[in-house]
mmCIF file of C-alpha atoms in Angstrom:
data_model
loop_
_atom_site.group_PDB
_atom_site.id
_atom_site.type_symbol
_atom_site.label_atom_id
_atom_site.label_comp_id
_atom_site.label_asym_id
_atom_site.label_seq_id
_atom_site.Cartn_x
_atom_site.Cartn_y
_atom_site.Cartn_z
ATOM 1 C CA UNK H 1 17.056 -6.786 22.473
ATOM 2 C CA UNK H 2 13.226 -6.704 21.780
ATOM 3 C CA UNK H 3 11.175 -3.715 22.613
ATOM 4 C CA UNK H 4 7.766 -2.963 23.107
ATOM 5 C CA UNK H 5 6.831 -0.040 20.708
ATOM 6 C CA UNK H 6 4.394 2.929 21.782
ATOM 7 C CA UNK H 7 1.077 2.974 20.303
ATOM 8 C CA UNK H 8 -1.132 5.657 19.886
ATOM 9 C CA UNK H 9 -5.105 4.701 19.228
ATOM 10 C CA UNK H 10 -6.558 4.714 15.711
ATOM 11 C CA UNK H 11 -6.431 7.842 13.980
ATOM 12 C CA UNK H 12 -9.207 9.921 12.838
ATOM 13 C CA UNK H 13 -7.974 10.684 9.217
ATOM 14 C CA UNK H 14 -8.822 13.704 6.759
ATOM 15 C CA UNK H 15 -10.427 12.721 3.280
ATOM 16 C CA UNK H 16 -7.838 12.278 0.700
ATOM 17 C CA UNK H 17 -9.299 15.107 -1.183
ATOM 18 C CA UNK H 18 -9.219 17.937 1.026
ATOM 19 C CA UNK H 19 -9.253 21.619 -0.487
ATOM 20 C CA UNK H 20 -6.628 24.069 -1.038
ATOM 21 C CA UNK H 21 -7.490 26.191 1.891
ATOM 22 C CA UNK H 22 -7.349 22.793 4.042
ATOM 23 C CA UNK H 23 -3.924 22.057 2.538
ATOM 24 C CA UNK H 24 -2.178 25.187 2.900
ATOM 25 C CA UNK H 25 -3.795 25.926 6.902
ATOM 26 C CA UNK H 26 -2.385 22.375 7.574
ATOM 27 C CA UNK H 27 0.918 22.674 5.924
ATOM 28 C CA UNK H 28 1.768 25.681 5.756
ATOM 29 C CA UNK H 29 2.383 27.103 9.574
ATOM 30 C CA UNK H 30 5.046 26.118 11.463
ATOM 31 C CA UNK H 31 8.372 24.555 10.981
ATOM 32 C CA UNK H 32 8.214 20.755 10.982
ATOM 33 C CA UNK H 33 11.601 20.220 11.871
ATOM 34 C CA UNK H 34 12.510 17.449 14.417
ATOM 35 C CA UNK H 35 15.271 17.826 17.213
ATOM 36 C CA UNK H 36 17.217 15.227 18.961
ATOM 37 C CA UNK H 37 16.678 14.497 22.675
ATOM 38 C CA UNK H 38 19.480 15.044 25.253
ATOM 39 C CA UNK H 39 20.189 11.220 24.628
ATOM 40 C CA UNK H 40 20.633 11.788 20.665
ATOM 41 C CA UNK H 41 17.273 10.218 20.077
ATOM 42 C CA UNK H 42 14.817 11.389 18.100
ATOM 43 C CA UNK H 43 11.011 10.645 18.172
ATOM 44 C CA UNK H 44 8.814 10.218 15.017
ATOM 45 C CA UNK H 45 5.513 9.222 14.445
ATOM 46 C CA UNK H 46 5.126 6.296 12.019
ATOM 47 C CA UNK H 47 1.881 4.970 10.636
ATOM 48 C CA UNK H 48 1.228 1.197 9.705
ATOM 49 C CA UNK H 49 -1.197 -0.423 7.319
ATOM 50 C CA UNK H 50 -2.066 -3.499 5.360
ATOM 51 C CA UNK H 51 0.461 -6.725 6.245
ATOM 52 C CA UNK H 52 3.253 -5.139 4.173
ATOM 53 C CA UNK H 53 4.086 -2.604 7.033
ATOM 54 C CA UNK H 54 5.323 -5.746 9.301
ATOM 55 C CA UNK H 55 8.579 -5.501 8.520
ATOM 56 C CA UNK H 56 8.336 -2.043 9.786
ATOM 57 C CA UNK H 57 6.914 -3.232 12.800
ATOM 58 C CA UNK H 58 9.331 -5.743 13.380
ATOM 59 C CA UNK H 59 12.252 -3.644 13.155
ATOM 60 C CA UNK H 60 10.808 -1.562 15.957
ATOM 61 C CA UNK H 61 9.927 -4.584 18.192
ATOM 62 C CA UNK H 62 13.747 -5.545 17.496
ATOM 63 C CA UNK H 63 15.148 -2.052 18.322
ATOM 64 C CA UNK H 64 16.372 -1.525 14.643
ATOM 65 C CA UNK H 65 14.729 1.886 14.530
ATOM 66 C CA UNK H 66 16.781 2.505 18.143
ATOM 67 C CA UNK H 67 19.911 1.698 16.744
ATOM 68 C CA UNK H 68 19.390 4.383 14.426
ATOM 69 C CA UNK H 69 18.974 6.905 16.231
ATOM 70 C CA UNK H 70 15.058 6.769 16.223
ATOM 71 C CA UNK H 71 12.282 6.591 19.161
ATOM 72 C CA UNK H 72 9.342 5.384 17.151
ATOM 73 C CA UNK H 73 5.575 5.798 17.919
ATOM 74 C CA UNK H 74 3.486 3.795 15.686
ATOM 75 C CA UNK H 75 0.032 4.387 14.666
ATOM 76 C CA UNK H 76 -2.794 2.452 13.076
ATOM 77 C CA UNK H 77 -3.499 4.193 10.014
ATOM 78 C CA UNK H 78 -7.226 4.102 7.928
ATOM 79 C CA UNK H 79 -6.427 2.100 4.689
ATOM 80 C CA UNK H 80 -9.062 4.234 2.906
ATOM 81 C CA UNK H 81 -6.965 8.050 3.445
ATOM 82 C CA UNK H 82 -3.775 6.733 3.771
ATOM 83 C CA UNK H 83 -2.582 10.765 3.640
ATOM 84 C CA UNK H 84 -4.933 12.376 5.721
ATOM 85 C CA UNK H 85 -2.621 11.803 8.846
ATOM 86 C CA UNK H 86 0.247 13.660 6.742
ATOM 87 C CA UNK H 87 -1.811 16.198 6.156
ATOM 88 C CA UNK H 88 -2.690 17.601 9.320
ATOM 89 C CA UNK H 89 0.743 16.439 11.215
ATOM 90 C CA UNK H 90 -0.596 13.730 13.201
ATOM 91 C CA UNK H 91 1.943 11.268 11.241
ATOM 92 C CA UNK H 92 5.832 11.944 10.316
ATOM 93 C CA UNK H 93 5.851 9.022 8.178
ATOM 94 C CA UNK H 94 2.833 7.320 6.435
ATOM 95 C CA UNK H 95 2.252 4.314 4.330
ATOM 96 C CA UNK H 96 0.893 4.264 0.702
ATOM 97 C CA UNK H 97 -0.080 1.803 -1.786
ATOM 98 C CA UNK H 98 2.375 3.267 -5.222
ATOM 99 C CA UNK H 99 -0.738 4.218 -7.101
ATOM 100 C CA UNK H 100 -2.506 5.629 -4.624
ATOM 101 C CA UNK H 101 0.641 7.752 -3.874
ATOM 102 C CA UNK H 102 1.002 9.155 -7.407
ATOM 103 C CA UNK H 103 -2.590 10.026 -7.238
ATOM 104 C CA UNK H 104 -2.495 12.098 -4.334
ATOM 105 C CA UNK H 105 0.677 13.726 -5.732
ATOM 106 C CA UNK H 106 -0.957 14.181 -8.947
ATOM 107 C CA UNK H 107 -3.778 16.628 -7.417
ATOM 108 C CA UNK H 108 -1.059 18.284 -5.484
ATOM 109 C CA UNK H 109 -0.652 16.789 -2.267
ATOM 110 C CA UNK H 110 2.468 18.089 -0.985
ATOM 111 C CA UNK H 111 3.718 14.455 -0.348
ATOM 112 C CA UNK H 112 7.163 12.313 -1.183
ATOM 113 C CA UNK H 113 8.206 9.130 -1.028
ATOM 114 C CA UNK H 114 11.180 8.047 0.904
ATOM 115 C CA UNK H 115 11.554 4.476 1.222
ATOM 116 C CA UNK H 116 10.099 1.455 -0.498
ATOM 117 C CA UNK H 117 8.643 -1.702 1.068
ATOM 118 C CA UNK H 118 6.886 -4.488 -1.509
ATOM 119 C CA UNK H 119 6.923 -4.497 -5.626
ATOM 120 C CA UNK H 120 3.710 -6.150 -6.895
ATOM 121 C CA UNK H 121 5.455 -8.733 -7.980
ATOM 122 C CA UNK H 122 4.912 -12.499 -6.629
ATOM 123 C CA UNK H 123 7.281 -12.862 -3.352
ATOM 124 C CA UNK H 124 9.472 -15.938 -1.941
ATOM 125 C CA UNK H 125 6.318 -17.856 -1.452
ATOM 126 C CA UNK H 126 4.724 -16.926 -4.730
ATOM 127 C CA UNK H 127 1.652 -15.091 -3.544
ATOM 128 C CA UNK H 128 1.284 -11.219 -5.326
ATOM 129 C CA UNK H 129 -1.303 -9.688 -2.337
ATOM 130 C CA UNK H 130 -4.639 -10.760 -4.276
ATOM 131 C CA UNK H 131 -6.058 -12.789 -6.908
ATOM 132 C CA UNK H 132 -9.021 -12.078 -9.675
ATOM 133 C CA UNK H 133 -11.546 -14.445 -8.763
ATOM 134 C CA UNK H 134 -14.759 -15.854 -10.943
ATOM 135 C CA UNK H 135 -17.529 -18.015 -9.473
ATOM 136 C CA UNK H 136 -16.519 -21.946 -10.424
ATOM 137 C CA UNK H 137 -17.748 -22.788 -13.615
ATOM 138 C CA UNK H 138 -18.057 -19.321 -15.037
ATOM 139 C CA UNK H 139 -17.919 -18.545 -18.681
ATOM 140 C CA UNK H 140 -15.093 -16.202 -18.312
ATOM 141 C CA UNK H 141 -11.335 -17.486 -19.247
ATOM 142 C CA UNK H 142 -9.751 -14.523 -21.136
ATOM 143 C CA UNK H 143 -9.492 -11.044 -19.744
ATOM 144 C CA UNK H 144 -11.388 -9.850 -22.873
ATOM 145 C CA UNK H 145 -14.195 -12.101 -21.763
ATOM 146 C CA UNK H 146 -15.069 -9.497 -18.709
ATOM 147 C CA UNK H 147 -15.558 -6.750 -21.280
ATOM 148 C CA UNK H 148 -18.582 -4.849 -20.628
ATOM 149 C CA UNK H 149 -18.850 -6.996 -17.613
ATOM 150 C CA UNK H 150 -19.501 -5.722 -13.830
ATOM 151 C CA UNK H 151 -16.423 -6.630 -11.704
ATOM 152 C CA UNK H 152 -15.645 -5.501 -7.944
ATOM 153 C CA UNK H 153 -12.439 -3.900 -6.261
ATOM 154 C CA UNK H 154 -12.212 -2.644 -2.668
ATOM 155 C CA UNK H 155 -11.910 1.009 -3.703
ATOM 156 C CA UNK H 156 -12.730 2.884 -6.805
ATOM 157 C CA UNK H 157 -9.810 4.734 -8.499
ATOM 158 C CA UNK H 158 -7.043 1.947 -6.792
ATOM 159 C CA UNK H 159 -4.592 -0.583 -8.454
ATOM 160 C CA UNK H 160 -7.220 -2.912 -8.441
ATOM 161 C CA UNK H 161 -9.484 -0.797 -10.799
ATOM 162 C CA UNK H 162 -6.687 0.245 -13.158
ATOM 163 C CA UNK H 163 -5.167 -3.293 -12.953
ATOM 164 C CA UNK H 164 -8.484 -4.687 -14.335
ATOM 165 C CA UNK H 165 -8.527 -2.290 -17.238
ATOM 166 C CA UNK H 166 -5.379 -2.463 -18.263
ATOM 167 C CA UNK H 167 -5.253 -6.063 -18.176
ATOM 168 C CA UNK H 168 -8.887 -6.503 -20.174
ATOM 169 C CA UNK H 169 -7.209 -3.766 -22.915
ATOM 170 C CA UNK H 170 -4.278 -5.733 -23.205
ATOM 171 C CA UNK H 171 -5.890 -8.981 -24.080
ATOM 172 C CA UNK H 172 -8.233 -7.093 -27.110
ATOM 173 C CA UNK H 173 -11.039 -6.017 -24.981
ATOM 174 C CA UNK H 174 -12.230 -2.458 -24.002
ATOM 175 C CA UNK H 175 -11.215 -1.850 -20.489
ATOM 176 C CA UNK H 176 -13.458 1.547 -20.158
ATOM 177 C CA UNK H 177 -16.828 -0.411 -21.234
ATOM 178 C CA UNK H 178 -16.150 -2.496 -17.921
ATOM 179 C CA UNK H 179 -18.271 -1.662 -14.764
ATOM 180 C CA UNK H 180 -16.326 -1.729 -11.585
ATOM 181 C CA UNK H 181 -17.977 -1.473 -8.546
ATOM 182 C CA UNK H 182 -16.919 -1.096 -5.260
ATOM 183 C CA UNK H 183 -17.656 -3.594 -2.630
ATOM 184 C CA UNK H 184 -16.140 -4.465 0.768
ATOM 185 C CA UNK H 185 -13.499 -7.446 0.564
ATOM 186 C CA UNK H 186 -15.353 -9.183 3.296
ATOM 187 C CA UNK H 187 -18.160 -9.561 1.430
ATOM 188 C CA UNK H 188 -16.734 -10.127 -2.177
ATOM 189 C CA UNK H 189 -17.501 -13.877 -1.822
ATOM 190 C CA UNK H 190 -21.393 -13.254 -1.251
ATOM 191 C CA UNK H 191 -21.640 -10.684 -4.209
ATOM 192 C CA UNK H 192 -20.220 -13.670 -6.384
ATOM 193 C CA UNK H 193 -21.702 -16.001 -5.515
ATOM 194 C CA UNK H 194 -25.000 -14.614 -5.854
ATOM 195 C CA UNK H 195 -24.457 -13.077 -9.133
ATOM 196 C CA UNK H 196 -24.032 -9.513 -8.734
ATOM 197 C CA UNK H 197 -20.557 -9.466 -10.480
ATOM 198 C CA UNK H 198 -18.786 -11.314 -12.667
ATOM 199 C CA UNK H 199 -15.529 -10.915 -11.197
ATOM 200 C CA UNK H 200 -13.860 -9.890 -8.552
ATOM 201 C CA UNK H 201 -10.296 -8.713 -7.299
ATOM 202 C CA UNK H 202 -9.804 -9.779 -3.851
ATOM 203 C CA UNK H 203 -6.745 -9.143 -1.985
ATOM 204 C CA UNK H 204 -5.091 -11.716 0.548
ATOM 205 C CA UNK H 205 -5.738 -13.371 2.846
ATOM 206 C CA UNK H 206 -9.445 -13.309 1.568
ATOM 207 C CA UNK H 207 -8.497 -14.615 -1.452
ATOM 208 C CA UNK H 208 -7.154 -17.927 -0.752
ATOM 209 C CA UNK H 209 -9.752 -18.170 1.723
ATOM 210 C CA UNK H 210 -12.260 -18.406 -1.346
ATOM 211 C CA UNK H 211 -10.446 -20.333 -2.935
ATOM 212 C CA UNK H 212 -10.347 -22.892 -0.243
ATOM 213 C CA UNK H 213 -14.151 -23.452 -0.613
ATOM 214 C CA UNK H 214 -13.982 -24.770 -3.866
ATOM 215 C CA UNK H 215 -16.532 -22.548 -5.113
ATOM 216 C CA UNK H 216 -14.272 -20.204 -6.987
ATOM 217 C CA UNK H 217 -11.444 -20.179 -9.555
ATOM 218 C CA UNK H 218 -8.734 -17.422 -10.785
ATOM 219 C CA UNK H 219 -8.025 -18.242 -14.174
ATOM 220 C CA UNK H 220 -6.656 -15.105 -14.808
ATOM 221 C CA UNK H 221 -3.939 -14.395 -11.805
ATOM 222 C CA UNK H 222 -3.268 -10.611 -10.554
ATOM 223 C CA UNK H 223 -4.108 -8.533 -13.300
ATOM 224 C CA UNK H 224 -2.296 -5.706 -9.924
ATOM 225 C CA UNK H 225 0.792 -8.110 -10.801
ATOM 226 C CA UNK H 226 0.825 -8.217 -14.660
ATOM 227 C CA UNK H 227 0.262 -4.623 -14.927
ATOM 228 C CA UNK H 228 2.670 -2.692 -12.156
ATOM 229 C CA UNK H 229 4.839 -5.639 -11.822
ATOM 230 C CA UNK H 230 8.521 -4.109 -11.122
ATOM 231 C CA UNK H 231 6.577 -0.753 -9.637
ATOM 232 C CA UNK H 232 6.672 -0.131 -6.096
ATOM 233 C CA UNK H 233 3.688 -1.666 -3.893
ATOM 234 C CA UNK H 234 3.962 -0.443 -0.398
ATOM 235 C CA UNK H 235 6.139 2.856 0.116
ATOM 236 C CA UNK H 236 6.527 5.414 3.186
ATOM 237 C CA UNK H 237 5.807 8.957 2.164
ATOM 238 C CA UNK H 238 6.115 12.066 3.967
ATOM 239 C CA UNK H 239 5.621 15.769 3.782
ATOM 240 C CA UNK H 240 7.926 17.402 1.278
ATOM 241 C CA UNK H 241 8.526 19.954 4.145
ATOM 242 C CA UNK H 242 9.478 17.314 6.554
ATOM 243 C CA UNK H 243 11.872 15.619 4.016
ATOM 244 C CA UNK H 244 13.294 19.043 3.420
ATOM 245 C CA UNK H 245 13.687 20.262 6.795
ATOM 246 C CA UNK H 246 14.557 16.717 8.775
ATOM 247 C CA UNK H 247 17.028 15.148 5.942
ATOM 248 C CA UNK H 248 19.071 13.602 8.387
ATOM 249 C CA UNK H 249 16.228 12.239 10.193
ATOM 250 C CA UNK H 250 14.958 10.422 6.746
ATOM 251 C CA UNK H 251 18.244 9.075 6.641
ATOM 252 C CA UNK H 252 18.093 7.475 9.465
ATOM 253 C CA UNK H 253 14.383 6.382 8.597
ATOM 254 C CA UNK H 254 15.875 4.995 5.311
ATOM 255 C CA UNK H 255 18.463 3.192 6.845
ATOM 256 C CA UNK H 256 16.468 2.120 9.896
ATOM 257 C CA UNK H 257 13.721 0.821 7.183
ATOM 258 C CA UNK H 258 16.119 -1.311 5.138
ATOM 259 C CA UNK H 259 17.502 -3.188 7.303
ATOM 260 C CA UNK H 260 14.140 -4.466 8.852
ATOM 261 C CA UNK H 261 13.012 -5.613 5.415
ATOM 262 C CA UNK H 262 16.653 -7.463 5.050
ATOM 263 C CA UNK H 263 15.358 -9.101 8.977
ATOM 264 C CA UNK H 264 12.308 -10.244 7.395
ATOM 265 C CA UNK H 265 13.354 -11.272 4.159
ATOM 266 C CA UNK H 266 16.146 -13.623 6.186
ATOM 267 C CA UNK H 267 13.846 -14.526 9.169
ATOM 268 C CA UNK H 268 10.252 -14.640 7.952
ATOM 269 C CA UNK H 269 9.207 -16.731 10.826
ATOM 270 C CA UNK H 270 9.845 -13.428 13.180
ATOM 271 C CA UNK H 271 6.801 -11.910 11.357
ATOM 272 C CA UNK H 272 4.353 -14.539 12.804
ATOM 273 C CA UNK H 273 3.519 -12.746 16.225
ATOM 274 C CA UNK H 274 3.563 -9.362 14.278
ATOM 275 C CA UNK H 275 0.525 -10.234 12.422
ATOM 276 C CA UNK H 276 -0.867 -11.803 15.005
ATOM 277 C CA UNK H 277 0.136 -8.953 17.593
ATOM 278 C CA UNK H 278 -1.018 -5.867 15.058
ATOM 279 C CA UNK H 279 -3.444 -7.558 12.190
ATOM 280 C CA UNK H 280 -5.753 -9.577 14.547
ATOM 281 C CA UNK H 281 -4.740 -13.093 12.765
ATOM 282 C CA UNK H 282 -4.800 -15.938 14.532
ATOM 283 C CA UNK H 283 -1.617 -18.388 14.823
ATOM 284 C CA UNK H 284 -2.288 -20.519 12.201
ATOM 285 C CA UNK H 285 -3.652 -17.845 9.307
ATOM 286 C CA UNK H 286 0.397 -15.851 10.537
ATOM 287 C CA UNK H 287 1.999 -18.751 9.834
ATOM 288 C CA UNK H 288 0.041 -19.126 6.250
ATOM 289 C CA UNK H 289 0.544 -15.091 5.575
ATOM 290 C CA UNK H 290 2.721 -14.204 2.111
ATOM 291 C CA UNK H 291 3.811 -11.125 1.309
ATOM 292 C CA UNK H 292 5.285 -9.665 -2.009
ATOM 293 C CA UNK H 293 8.674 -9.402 -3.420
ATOM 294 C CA UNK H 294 10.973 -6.534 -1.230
ATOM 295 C CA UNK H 295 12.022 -3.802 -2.434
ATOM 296 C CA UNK H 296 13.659 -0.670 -0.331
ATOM 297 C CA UNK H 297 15.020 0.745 -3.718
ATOM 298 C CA UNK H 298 13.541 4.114 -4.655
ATOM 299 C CA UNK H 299 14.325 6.527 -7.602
ATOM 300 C CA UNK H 300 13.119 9.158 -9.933
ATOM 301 C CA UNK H 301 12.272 6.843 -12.079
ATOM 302 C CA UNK H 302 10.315 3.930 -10.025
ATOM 303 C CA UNK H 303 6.836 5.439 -10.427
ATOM 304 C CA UNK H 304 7.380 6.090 -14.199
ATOM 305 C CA UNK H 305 4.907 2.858 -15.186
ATOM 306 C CA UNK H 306 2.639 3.679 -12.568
ATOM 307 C CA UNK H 307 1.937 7.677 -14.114
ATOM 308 C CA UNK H 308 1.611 6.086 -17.250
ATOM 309 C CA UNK H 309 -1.316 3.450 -16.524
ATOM 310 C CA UNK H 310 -2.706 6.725 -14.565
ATOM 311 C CA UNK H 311 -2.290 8.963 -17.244
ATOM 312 C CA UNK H 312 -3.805 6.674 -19.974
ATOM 313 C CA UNK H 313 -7.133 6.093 -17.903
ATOM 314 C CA UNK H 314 -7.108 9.793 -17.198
ATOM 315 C CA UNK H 315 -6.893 9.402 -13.528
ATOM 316 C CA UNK H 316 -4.112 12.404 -14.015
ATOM 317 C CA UNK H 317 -4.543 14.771 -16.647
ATOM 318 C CA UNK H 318 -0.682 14.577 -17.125
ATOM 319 C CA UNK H 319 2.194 12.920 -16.511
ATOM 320 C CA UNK H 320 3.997 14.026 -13.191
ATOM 321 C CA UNK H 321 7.946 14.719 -13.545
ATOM 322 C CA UNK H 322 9.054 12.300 -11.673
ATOM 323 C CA UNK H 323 11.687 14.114 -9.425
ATOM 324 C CA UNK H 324 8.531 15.770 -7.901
ATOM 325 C CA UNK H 325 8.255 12.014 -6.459
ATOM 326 C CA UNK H 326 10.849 11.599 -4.389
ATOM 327 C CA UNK H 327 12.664 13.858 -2.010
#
């Protein structure tokens, strides 16, 4: 039976990098601990984000989430603070790009992760979420060759910047004399093509939309996919409190969450209105969509290669034990 999932209008996030006396007034009053509804339901608040959350999505639309247990409102969450909404309770359950995650852990963001979505690896149709693209005709062919070039990622201090360094120190080169800049993906194209970067990572479906025009080449791949590979892509996080005081209800979440990726791993073709319902595509660009490899799994141990790219760029002064991770 399908079902028509509540939304709630476009949150208003907190930065990322609130203070201490923003952290502790917003997490530290008030139990956070959920209760079950005369019918045994009970109601969380679940943010989506970037096309990897449509499984998600589609396991509400198909009453997965009901099955379990779970009365779901969804809300549109700001890729840019993908925490904020934890932060200040608006959100039970958030999504988070793995980096991104460890980061905000890393400067003590009381957040966990519960449940995995996407790996960076390639999936069933072979795309990885983004491609490193060069202007046609351009000089560089190595990763070494953008040393001490100028190349452009959505946001500073993401996968895409530490993907690009990694993979330019890996092939000989010096990944910190590299300039990255951050520009809009919408308009990574234009900054191409009129020479104001050499390179530039572009996620999908921008990507193969530039690569349509015949004006640009990726000689190099996903440097995202060669470097975090196996490491978890899209994963839900919550409060620590939350995860402490509501175990049963992540549980259910878990359970709930798994078995919509196994829906849309079997029945991709389900996913088609999703996108077109919740990401603004149109028919034809759904039916095109790719999304990367699935993954629900989720351990102590599945960030470990992330905190070490972090730590060796010095995005974390230290490695983070990696129990503090997950709940």
């Amino acid at each position: 039976m399908r079902h028509r999932p509540r939304r709630s209008p476009r949150l208003l996030l907190l930065p990322a990098a609130v203070g201490a006396a923003v952290l502790t007034a917003a997490c530290g009053g008030g139990s956070s601990q959920s209760t079950p509804d005369a019918n045994g339901m009970t109601t969380i608040r679940v943010g989506y984000a970037l096309t990897d959350s449509v499984p998600i999505l589609l396991g509400v639309q198909e009453g997965i989430f009901e099955r379990h247990g779970l009365e779901v409102e969804l809300q549109e969450s700001n890729p840019s603070d993908l925490v904020g909404a934890l932060i200040s309770k608006q959100l039970d359950f958030g999504p988070n790009i793995g980096p991104s995650f460890v980061l905000a852990a890393g400067k003590d963001v009381p957040v966990v992760a519960v449940e995995g979505v996407t790996t960076f690896n390639k999936g069933a149709e072979g795309s990885s979420g983004s491609l490193l693209l060069v202007e046609k005709g351009s000089a560089v062919e190595s990763a070494a060759d953008l040393d001490g070039k100028t190349i452009a990622v959505n946001f500073l201090g993401s996968a895409s910047e530490f993907g690009v360094r990694s993979l330019i120190d890996a092939d000989g080169g010096d990944g910190a004399d590299a300039t990255i800049v951050e520009v809009p993906v919408a308009s990574m194209g234009d900054t191409l093509l009129r020479g104001d970067v050499d390179a530039a990572q572009v996620a999908e479906p921008f990507a193969s939309q530039l690569m349509a025009t015949g004006d640009f080449e990726a000689p190099l791949g996903d440097p995202i996919e060669q470097v975090f590979g196996d490491s978890p892509r899209l994963v839900y996080t919550t409060l620590d409190t939350y995860a402490a005081e509501n175990a049963e209800t992540v549980e259910k979440f878990q359970a709930a969450v798994e078995e919509s990726v196994q829906l849309a791993e079997e029945q991709p073709d389900l996913l088609h209105d999703i996108y077109v319902e919740y990401f603004s595509t149109t028919p034809e660009q759904a039916e095109a969509q790719a999304l990367n490899e699935f993954s629900t799994d989720l351990d102590a141990d599945s960030f470990a290669g992330i905190v070490d790219v972090l730590v060796e760029y010095g995005a974390l002064e230290s490695p983070i034990p990696s129990g503090d991770l997950v709940p």
